[in-house]
mmCIF file of C-alpha atoms in Angstrom:
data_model
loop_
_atom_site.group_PDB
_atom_site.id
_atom_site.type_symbol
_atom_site.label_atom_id
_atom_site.label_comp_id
_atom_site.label_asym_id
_atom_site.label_seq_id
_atom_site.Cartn_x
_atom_site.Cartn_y
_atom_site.Cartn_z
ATOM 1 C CA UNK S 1 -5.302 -1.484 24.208
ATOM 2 C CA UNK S 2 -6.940 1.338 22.537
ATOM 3 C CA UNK S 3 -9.241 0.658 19.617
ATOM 4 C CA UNK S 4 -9.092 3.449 16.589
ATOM 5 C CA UNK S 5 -11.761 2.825 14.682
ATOM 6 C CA UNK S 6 -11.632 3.931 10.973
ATOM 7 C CA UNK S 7 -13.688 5.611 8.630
ATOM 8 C CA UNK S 8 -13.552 5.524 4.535
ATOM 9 C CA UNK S 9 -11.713 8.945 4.419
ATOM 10 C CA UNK S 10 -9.056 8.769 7.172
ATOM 11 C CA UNK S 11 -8.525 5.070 5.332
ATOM 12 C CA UNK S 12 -7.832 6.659 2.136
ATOM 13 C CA UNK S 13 -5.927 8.987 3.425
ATOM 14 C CA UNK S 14 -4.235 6.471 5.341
ATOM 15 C CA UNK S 15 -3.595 4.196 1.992
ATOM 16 C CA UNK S 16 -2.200 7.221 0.146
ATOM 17 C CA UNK S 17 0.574 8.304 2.831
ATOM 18 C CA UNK S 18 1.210 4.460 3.146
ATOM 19 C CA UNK S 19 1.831 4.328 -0.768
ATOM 20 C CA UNK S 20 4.356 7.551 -0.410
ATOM 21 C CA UNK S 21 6.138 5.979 2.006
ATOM 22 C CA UNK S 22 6.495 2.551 0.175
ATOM 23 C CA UNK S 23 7.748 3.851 -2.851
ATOM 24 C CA UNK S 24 11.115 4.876 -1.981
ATOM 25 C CA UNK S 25 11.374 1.487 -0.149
ATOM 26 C CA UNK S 26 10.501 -0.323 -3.800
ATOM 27 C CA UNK S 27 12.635 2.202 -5.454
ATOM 28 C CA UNK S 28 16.126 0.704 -3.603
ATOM 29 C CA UNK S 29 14.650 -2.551 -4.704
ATOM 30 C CA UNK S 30 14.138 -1.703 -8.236
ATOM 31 C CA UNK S 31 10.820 -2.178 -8.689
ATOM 32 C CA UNK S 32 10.278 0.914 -10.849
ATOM 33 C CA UNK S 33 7.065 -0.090 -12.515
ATOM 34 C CA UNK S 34 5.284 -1.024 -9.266
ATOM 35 C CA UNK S 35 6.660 2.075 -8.137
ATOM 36 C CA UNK S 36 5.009 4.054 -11.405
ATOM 37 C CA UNK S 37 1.541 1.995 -11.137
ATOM 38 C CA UNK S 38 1.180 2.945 -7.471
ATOM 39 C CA UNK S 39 2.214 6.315 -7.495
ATOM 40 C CA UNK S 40 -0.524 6.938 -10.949
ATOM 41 C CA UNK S 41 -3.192 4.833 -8.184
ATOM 42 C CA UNK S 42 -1.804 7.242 -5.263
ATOM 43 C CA UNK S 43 -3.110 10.470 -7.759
ATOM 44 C CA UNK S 44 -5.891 9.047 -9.003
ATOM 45 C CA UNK S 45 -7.278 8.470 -5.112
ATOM 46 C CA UNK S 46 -6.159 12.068 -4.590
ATOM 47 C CA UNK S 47 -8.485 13.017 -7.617
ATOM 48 C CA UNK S 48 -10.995 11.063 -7.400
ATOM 49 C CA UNK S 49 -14.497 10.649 -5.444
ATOM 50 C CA UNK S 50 -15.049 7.610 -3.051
ATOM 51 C CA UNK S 51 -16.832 5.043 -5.214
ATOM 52 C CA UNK S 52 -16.661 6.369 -8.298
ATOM 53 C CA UNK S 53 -15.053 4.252 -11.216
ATOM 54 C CA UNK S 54 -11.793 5.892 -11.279
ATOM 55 C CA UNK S 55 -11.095 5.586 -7.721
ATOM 56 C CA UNK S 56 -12.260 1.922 -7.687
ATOM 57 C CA UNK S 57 -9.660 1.226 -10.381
ATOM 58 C CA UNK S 58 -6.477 2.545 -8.490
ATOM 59 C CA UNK S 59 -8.191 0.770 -5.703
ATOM 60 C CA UNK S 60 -7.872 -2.615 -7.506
ATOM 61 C CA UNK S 61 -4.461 -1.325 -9.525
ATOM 62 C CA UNK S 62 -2.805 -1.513 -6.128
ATOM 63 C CA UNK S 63 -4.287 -4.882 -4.625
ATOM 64 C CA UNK S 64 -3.183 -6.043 -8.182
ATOM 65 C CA UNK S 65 0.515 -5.061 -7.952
ATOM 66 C CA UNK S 66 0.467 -6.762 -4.482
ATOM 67 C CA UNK S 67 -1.345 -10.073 -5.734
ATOM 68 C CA UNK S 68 -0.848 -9.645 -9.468
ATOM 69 C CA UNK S 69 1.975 -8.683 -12.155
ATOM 70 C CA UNK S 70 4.410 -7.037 -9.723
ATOM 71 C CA UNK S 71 3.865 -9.524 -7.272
ATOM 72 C CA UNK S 72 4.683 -7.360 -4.346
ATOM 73 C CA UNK S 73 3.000 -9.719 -1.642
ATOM 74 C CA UNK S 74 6.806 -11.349 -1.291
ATOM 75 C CA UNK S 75 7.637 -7.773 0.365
ATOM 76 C CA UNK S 76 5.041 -8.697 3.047
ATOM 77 C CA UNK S 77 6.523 -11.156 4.589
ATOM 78 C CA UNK S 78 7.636 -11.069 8.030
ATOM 79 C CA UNK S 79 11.611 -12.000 9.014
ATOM 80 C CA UNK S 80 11.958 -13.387 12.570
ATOM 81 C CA UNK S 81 14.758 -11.600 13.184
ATOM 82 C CA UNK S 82 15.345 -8.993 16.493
ATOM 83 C CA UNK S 83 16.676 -6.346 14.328
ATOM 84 C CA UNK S 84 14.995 -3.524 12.519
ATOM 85 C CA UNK S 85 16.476 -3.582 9.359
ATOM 86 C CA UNK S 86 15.169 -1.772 5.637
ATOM 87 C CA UNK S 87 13.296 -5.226 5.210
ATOM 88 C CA UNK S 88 11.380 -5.180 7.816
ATOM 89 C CA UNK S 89 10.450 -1.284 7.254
ATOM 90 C CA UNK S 90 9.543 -2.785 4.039
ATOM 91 C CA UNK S 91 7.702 -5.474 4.796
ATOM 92 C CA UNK S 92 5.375 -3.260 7.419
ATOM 93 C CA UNK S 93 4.799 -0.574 5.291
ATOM 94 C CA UNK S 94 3.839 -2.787 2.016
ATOM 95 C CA UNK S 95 1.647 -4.896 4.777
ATOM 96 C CA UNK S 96 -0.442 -1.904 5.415
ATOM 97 C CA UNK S 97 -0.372 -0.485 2.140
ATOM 98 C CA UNK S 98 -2.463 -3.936 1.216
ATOM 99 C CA UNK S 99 -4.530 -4.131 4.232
ATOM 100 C CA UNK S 100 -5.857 -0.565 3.600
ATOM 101 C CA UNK S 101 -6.494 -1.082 -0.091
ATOM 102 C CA UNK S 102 -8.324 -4.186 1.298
ATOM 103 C CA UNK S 103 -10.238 -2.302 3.178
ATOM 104 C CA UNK S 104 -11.484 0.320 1.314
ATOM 105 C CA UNK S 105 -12.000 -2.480 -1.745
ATOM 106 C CA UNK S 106 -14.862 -4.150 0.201
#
C-alpha cells in the first residue's frame, strides 16, 4: 500500500475537481440548488486565499449542503451491490467531496 500524503493545496485542489465532478451527478438527480451553492463554493476556493474568511465560508457552505439544508449526506451512502452503477459513482464522488472539505475545515 502506498501512502500519499496530502498537503492544504493539492487538498483544495483536490476538493474543487471533486465538486466539478459531483455536480453533473446531482444535476440527473435534480438537486439544482446544491448544485448552484457548490459550484458559487467551487469559485470562491478558486478565488480565494487559504484561511481567509471567504474561503472558510465555501469551506463550511459545502460541509453544510452535505450535513445541512440540502442534505446531501444520503448520496454517501454505500450500496452492497457488485455492480458499478451511477449510484455508486455518486456516492464515491460526494464521499470525497465531504472528506476533503473535512479536511481542509480543521
Amino acid at each position: 500500500m502506498t501512502i500519499i500524503k496530502r498537503n492544504r493545496v493539492t487538498t483544495n485542489s483536490d476538493l474543487i475537481s471533486a465538486i466539478d465532478k459531483l455536480c453533473p451527478l446531482l444535476e440527473r438527480q435534480k438537486e439544482n440548488d446544491a448544485v448552484a451553492d457548490l459550484r458559487k463554493a467551487a469559485d470562491q476556493l478558486r478565488a480565494s486565499q487559504e484561511n481567509t474568511p471567504a474561503w472558510k465560508e465555501a469551506i463550511e457552505s459545502i460541509i453544510d449542503a452535505f450535513e445541512g439544508e440540502h442534505e446531501l449526506m444520503a448520496y454517501t451512502m454505500q450500496r452492497d451491490t457488485d455492480q458499478w452503477t451511477e449510484v455508486e459513482e455518486l456516492s464515491q464522488v460526494s464521499s470525497r467531496v465531504l472528506s476533503l472539505a473535512r479536511r481542509l475545515a480543521y
